[in-house]
PDB file of C-alpha atoms and ligand atoms in Angstrom:
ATOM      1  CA  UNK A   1     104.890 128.214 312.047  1.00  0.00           C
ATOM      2  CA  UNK A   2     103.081 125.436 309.785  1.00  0.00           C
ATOM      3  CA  UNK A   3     105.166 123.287 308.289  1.00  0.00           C
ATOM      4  CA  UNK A   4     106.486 124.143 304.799  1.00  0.00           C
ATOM      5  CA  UNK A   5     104.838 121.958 301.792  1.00  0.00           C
ATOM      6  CA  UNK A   6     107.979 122.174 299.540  1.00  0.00           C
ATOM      7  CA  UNK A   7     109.627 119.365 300.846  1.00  0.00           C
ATOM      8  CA  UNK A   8     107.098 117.452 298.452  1.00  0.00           C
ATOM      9  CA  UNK A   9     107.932 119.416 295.592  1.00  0.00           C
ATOM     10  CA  UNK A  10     110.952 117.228 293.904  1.00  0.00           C
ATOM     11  CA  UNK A  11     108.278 114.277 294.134  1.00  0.00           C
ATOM     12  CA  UNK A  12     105.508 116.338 292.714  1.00  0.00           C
ATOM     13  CA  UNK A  13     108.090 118.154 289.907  1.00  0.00           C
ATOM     14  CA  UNK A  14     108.870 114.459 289.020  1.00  0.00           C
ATOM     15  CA  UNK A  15     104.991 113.459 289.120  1.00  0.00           C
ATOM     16  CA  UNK A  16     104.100 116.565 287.056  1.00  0.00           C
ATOM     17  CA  UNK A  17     106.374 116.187 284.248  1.00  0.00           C
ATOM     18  CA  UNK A  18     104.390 113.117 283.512  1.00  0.00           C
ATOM     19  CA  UNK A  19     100.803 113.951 283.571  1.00  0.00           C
ATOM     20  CA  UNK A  20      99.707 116.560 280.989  1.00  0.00           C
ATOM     21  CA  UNK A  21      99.157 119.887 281.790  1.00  0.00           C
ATOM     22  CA  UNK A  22      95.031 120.720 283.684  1.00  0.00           C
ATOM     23  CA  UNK A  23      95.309 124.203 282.144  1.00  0.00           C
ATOM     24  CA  UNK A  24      97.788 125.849 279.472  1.00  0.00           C
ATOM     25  CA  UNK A  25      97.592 129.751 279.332  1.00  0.00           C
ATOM     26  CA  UNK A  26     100.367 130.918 276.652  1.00  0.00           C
ATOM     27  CA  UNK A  27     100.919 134.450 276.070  1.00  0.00           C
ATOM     28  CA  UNK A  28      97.849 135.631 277.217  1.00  0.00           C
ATOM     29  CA  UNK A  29      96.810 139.315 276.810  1.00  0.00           C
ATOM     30  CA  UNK A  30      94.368 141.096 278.112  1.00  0.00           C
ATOM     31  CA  UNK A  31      94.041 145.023 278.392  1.00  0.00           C
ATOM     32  CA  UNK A  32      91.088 147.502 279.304  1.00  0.00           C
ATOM     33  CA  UNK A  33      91.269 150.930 277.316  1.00  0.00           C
ATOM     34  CA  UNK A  34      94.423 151.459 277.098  1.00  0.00           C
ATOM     35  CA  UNK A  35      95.656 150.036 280.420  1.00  0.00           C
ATOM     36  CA  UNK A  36      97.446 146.490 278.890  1.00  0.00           C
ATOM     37  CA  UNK A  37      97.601 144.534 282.330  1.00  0.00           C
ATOM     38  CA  UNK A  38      98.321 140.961 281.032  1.00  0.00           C
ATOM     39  CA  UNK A  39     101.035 141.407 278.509  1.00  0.00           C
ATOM     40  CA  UNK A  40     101.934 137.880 277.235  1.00  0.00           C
ATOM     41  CA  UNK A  41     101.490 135.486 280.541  1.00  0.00           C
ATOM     42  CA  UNK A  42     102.346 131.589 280.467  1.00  0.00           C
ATOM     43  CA  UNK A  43     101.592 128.979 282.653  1.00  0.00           C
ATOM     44  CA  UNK A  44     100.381 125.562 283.173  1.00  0.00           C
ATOM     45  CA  UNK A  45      99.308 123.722 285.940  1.00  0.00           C
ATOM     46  CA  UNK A  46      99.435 119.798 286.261  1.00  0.00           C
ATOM     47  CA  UNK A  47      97.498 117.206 288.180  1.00  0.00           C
ATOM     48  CA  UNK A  48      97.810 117.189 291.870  1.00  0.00           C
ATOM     49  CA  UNK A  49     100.136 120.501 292.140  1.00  0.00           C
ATOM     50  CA  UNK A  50      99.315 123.765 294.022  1.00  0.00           C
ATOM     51  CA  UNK A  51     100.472 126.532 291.778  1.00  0.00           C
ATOM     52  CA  UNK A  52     100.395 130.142 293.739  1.00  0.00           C
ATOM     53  CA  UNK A  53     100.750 133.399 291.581  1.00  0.00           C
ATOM     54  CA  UNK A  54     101.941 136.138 293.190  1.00  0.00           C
ATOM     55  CA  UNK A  55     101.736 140.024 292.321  1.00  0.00           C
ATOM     56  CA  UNK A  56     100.850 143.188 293.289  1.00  0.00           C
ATOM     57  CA  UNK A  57      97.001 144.704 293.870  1.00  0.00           C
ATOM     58  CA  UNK A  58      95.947 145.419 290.563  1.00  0.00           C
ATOM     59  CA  UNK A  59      98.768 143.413 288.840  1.00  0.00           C
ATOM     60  CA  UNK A  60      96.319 141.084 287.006  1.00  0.00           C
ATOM     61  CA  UNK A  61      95.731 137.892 289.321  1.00  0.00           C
ATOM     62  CA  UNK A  62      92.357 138.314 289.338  1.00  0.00           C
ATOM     63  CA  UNK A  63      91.775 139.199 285.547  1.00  0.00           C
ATOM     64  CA  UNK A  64      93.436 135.972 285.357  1.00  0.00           C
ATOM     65  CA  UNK A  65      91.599 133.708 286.727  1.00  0.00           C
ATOM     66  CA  UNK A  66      88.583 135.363 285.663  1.00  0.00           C
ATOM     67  CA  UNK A  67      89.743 134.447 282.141  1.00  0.00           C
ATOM     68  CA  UNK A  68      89.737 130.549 282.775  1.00  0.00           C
ATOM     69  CA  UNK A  69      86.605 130.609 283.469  1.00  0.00           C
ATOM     70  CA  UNK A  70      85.403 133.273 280.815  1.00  0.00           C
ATOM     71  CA  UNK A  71      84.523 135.764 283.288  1.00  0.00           C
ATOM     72  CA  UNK A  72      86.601 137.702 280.918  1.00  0.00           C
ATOM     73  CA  UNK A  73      87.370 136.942 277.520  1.00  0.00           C
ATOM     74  CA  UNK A  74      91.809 137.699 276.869  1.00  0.00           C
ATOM     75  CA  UNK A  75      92.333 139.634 273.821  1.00  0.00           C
ATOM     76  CA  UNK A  76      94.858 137.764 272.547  1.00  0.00           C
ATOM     77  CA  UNK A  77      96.874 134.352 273.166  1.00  0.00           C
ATOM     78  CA  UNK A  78      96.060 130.909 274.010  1.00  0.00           C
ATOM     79  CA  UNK A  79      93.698 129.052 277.272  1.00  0.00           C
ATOM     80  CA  UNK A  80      93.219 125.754 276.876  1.00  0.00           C
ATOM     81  CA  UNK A  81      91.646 123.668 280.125  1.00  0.00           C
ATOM     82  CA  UNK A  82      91.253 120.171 280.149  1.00  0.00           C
ATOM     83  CA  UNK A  83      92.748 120.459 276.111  1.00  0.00           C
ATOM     84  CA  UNK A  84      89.645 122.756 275.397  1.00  0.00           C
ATOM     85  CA  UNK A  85      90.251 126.316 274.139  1.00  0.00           C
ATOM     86  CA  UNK A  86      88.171 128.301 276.813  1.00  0.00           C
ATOM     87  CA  UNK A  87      87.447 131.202 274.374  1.00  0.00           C
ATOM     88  CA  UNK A  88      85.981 129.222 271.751  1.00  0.00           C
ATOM     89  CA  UNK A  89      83.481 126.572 273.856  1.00  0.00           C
ATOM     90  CA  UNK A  90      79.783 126.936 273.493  1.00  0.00           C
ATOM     91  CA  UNK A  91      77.487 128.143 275.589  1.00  0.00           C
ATOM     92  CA  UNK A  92      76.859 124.507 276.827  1.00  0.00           C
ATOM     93  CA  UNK A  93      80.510 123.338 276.930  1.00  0.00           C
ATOM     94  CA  UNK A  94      81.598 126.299 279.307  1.00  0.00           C
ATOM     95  CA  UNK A  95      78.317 125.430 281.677  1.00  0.00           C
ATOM     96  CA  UNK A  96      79.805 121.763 281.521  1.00  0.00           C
ATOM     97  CA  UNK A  97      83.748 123.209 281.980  1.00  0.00           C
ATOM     98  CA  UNK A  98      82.549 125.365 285.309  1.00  0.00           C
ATOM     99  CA  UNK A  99      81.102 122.201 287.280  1.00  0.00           C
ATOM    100  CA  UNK A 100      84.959 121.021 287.010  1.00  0.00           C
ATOM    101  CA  UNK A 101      86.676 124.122 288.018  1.00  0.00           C
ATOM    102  CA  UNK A 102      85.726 125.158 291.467  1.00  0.00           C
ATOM    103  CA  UNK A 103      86.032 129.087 291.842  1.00  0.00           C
ATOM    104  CA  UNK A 104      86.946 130.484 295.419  1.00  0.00           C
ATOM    105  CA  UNK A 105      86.190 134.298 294.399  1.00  0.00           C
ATOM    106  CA  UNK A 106      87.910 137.067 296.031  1.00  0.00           C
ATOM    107  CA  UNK A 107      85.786 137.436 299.296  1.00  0.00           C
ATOM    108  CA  UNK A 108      83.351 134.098 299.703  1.00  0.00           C
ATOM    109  CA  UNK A 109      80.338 135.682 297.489  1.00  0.00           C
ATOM    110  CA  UNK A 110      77.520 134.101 299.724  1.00  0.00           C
ATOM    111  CA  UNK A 111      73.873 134.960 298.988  1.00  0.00           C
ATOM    112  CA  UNK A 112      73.069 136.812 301.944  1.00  0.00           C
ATOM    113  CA  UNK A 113      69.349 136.240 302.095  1.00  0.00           C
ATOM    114  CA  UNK A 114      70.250 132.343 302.019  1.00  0.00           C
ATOM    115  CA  UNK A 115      70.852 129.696 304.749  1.00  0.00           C
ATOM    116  CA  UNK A 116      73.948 128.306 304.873  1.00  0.00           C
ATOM    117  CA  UNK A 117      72.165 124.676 303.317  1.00  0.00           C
ATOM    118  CA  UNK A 118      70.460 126.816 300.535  1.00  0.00           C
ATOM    119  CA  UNK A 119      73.544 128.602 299.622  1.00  0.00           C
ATOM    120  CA  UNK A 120      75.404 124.680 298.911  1.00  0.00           C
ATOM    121  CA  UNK A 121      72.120 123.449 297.570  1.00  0.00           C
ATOM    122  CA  UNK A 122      72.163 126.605 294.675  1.00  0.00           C
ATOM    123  CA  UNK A 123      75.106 125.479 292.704  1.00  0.00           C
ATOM    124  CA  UNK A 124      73.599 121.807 292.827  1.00  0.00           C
ATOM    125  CA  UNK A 125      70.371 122.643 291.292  1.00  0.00           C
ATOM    126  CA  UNK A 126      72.305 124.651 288.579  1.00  0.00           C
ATOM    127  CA  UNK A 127      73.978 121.810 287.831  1.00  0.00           C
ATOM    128  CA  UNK A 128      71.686 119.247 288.579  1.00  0.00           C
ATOM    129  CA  UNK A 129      72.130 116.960 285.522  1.00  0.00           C
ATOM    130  CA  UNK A 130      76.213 116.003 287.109  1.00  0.00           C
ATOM    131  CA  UNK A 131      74.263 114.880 290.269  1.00  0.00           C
ATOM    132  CA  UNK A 132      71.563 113.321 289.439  1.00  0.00           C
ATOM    133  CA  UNK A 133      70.765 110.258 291.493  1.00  0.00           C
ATOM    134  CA  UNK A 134      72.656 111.425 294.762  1.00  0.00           C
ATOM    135  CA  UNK A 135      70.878 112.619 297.122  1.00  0.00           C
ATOM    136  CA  UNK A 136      71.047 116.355 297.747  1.00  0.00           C
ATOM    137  CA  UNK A 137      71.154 116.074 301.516  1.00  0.00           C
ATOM    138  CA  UNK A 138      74.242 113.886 301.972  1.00  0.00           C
ATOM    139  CA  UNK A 139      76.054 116.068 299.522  1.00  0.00           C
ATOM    140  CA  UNK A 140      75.483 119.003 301.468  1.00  0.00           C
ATOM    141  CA  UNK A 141      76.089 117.683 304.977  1.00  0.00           C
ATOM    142  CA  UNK A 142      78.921 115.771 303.575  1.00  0.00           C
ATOM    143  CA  UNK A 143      80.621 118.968 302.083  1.00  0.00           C
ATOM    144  CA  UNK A 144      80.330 120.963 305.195  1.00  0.00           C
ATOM    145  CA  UNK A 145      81.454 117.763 307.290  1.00  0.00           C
ATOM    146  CA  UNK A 146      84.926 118.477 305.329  1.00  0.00           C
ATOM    147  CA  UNK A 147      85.120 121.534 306.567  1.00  0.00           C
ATOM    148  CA  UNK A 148      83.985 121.091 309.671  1.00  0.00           C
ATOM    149  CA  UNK A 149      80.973 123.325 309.755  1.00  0.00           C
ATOM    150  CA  UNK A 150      77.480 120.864 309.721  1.00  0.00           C
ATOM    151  CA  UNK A 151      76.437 122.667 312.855  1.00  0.00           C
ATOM    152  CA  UNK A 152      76.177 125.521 310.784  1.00  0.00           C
ATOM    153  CA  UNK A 153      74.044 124.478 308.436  1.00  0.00           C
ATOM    154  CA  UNK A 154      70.638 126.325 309.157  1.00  0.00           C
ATOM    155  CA  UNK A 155      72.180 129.461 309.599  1.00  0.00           C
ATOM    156  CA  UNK A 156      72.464 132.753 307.593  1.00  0.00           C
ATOM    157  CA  UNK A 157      75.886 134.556 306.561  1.00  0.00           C
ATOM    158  CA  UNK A 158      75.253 137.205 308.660  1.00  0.00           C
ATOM    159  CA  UNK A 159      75.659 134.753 311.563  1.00  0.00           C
ATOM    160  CA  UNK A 160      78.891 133.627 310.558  1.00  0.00           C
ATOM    161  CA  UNK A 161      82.481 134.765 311.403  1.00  0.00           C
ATOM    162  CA  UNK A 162      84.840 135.737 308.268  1.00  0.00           C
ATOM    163  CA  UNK A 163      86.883 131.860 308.669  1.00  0.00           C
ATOM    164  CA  UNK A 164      83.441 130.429 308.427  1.00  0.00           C
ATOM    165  CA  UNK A 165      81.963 132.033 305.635  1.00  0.00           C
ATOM    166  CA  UNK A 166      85.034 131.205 303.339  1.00  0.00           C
ATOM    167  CA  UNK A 167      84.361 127.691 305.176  1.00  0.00           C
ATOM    168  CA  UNK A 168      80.849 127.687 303.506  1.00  0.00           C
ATOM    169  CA  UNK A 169      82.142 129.216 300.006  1.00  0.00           C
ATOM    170  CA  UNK A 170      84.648 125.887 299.652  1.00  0.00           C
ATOM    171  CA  UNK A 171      82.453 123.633 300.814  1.00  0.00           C
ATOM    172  CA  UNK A 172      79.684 124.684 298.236  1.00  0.00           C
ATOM    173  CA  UNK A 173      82.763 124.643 295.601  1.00  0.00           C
ATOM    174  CA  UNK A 174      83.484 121.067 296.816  1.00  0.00           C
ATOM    175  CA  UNK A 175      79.731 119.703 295.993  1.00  0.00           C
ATOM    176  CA  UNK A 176      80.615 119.243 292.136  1.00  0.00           C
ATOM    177  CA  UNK A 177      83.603 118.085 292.595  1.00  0.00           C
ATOM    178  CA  UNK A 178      85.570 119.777 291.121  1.00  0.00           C
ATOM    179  CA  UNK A 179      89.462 118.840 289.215  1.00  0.00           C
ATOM    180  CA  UNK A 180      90.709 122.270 289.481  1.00  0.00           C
ATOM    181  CA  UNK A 181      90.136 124.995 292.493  1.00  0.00           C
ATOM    182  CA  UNK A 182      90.786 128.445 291.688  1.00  0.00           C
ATOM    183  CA  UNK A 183      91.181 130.638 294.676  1.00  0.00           C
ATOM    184  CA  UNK A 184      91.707 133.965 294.347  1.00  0.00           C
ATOM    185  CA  UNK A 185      93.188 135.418 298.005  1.00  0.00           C
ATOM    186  CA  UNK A 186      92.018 132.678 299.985  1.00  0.00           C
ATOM    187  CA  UNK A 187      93.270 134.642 303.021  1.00  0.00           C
ATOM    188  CA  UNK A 188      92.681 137.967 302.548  1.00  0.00           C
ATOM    189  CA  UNK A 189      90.431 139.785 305.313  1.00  0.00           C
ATOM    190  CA  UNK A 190      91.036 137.070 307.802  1.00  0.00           C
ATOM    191  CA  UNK A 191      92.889 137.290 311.310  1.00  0.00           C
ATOM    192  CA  UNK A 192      96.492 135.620 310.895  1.00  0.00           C
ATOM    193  CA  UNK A 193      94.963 132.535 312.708  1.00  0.00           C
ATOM    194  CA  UNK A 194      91.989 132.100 310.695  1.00  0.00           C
ATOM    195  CA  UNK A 195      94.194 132.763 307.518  1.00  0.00           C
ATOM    196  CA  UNK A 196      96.532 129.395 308.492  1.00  0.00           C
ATOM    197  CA  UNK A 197      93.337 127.533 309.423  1.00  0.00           C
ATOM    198  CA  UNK A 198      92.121 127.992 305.956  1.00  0.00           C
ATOM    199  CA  UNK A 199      95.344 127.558 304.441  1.00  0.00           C
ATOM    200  CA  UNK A 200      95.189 123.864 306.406  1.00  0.00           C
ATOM    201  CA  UNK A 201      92.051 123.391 305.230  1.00  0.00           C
ATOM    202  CA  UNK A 202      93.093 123.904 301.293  1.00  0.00           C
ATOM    203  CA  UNK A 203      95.591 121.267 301.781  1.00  0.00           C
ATOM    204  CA  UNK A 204      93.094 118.849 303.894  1.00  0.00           C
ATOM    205  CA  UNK A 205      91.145 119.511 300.489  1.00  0.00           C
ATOM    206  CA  UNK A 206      93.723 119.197 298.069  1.00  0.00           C
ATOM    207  CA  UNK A 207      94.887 115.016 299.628  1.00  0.00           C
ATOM    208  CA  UNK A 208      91.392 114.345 299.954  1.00  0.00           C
ATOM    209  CA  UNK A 209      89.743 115.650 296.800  1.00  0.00           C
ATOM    210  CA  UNK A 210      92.636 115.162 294.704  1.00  0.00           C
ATOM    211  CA  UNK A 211      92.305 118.793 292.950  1.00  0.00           C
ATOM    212  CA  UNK A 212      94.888 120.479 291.487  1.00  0.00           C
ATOM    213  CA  UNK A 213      94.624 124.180 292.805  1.00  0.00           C
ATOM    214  CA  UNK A 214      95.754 127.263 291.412  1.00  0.00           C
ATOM    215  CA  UNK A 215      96.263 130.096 294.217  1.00  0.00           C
ATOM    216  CA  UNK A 216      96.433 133.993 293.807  1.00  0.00           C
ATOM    217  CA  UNK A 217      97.595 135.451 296.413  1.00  0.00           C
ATOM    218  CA  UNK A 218     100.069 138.052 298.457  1.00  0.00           C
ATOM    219  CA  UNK A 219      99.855 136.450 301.754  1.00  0.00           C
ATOM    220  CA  UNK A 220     103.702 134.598 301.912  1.00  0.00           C
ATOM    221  CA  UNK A 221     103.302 132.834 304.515  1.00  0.00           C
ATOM    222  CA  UNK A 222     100.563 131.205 302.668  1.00  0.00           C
ATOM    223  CA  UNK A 223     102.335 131.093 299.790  1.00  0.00           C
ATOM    224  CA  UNK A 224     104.849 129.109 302.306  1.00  0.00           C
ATOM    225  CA  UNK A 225     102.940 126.396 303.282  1.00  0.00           C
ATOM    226  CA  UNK A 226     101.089 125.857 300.275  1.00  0.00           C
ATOM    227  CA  UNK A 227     103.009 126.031 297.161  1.00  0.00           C
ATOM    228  CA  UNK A 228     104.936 123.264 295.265  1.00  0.00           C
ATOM    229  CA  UNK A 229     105.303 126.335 292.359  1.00  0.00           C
ATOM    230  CA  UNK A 230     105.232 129.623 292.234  1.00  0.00           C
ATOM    231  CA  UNK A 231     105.143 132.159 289.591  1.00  0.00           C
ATOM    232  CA  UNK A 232     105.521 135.927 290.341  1.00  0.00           C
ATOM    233  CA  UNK A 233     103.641 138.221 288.339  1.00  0.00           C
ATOM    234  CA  UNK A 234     105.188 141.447 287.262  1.00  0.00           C
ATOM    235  CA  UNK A 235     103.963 144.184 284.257  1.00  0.00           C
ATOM    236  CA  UNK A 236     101.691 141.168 283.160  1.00  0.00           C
ATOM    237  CA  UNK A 237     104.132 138.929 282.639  1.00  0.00           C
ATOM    238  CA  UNK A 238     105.894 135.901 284.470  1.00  0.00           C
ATOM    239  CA  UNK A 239     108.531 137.706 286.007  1.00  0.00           C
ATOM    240  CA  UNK A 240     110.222 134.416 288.133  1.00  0.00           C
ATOM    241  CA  UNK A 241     109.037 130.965 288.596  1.00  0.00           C
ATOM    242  CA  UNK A 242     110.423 128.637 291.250  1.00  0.00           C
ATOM    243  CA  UNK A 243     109.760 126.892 294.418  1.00  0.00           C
ATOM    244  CA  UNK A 244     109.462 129.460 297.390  1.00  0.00           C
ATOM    245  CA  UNK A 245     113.201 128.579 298.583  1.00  0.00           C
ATOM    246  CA  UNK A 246     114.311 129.297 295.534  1.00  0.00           C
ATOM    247  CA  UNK A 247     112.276 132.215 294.219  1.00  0.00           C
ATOM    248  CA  UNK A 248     112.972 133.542 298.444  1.00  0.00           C
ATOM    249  CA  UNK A 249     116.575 133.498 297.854  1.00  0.00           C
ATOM    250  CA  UNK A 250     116.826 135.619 295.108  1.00  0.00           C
ATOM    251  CA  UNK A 251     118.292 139.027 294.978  1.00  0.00           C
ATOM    252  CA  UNK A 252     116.609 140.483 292.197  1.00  0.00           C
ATOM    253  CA  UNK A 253     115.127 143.063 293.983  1.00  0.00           C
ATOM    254  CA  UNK A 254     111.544 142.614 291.746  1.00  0.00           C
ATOM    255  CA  UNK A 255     111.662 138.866 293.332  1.00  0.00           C
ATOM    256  CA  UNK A 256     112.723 139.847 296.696  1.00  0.00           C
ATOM    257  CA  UNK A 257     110.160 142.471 297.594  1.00  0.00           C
ATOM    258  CA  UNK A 258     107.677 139.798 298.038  1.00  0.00           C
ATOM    259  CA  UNK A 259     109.971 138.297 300.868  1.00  0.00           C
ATOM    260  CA  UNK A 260     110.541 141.259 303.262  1.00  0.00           C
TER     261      UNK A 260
HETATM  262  N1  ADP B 301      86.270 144.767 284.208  1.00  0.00           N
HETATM  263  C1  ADP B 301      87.286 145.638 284.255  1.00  0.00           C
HETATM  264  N2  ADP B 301      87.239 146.801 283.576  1.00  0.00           N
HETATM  265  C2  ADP B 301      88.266 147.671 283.599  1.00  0.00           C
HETATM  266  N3  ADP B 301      89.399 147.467 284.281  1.00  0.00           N
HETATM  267  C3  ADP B 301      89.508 146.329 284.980  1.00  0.00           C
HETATM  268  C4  ADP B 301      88.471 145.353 285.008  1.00  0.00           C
HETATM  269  N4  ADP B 301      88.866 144.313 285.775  1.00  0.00           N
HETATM  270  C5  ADP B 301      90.098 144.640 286.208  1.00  0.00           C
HETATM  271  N5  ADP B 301      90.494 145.836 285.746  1.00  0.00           N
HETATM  272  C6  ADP B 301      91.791 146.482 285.998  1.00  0.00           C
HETATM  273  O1  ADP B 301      92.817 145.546 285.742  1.00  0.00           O
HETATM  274  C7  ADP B 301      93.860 145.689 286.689  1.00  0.00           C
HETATM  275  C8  ADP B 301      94.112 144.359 287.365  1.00  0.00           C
HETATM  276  O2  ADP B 301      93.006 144.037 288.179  1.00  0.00           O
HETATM  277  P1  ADP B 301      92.965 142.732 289.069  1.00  0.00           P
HETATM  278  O3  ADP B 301      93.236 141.535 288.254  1.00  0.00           O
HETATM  279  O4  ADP B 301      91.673 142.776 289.787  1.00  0.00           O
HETATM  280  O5  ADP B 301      94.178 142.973 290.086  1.00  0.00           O
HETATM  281  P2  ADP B 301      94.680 142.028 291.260  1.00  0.00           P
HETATM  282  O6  ADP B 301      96.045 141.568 290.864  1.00  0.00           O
HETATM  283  O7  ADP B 301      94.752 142.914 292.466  1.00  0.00           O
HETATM  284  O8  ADP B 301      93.699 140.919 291.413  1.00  0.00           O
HETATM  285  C9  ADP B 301      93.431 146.786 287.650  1.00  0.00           C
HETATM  286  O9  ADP B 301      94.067 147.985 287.253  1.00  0.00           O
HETATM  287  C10 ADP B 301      91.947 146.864 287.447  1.00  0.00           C
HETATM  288  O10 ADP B 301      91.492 148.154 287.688  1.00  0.00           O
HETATM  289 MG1   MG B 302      92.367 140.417 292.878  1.00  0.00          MG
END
């Protein structure tokens, strides 16, 4: 078993009542038809902490997250990151806002028909204008050095195993460096082993890039290691918040189906 990461929580509780809040989501809602999935969620998430949502498939993690970066727009309720109201930024002010939130999607999204060094170099060009003056080459070999993968540089996703691929997908989120990560089921697909070698490799991430990361997932054990906070999501709202011992000690029966 890895080692818990909740034994740093009462120093990060105590750090994060000071700092302001990275993101403030207050009573969101979003719905689709007539299928309301986010019915009034809350949360915030402050400098340095790894928040992880939990829920059921279709319970709304991923509409979430989608939201702070205006994949989706909510319906109703307030999204604020870095103090700015997501909803209402320009066109040029959101472009601006995604080169500081890093976005692990669901799967690792590679472009298939790219090399592993033209898939990193993509987001760079996009974006060019945050870079300019460092040289492309160091920033790529220096983002897959942190995750241990420069020997794969020249080759295709199709050549890669599932651990490396979602490797390659955080390494090309690391090249902006970014304040926030967003991962949305960092672990999902992978083998048990490669699942806690990527879970490491968040938190290698996390002390080294000083990110604040926000974590979707159903994986436990994940949820384990990495959270300092948790927040369960239930009928699109925040059912329980806690740290995993105490959230994994409670009876209500909502909470403790996510322990068995
Ligand atoms: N673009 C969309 N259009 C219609 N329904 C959607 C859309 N995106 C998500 N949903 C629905 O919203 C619910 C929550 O989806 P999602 O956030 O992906 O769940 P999960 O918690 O598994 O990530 C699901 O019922 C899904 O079908
Ligand atoms: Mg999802």
């Amino acid at each position: 078993m890895i080692e818990s990461n909740s034994s740093r929580v009462d120093q990060m509780t105590a750090s994060s009542t000071a700092g302001s809040p990275l993101i403030r989501v207050q009573n969101l809602k979003k719905s689709f038809g007539d299928h309301q999935v986010l019915r009034g969620f809350n949360l915030e998430l402050y400098p340095n902490e790894n928040l992880v949502i939990v829920g059921k498939s279709g319970s709304g993690k991923s509409v979430l997250i989608k939201c702070m970066v205006r994949l989706l727009v909510p319906d109703e309720g307030e999204l604020f990151v870095f103090d700015q109201s997501v909803p209402d930024l320009d066109q040029n002010e959101l472009d601006q806002l995604r080169t500081e939130i890093g976005f692990l999607f669901q799967g690792s999204a590679l472009y298939d028909s790219m090399t592993v060094r033209e898939n990193l170099l993509f987001p760079m060009r996009r974006h060019s204008d945050r870079l300019r003056g460092e040289d492309e080459t160091s920033l790529v070999e220096e983002a897959l050095e942190n995750v241990g993968l420069l020997d794969a540089i020249d080759l295709l996703p199709e050549e890669l195993s599932g651990g490396m691929k979602r490797r390659v997908a955080l390494a090309r989120t690391l090249i902006l460096k970014p304040r926030i990560i967003l991962y949305d089921e960092p672990t999902s697909g992978l083998d048990p082993i490669t699942g806690k070698e990527i879970i490491q490799l968040i938190l290698e991430v996390q002390k080294k890039y000083k990110t604040a990361s926000l974590i979707i997932t159903h994986d436990m054990d994940c949820a384990r290691v990495i959270s300092n906070r948790m927040i369960i999501l239930v009928d699109g709202v925040n059912y329980a918040e806690g740290t995993y011992d105490v959230l994994s000690k409670m009876t209500d029966p909502e909470v403790s189906a996510f322990f068995k």
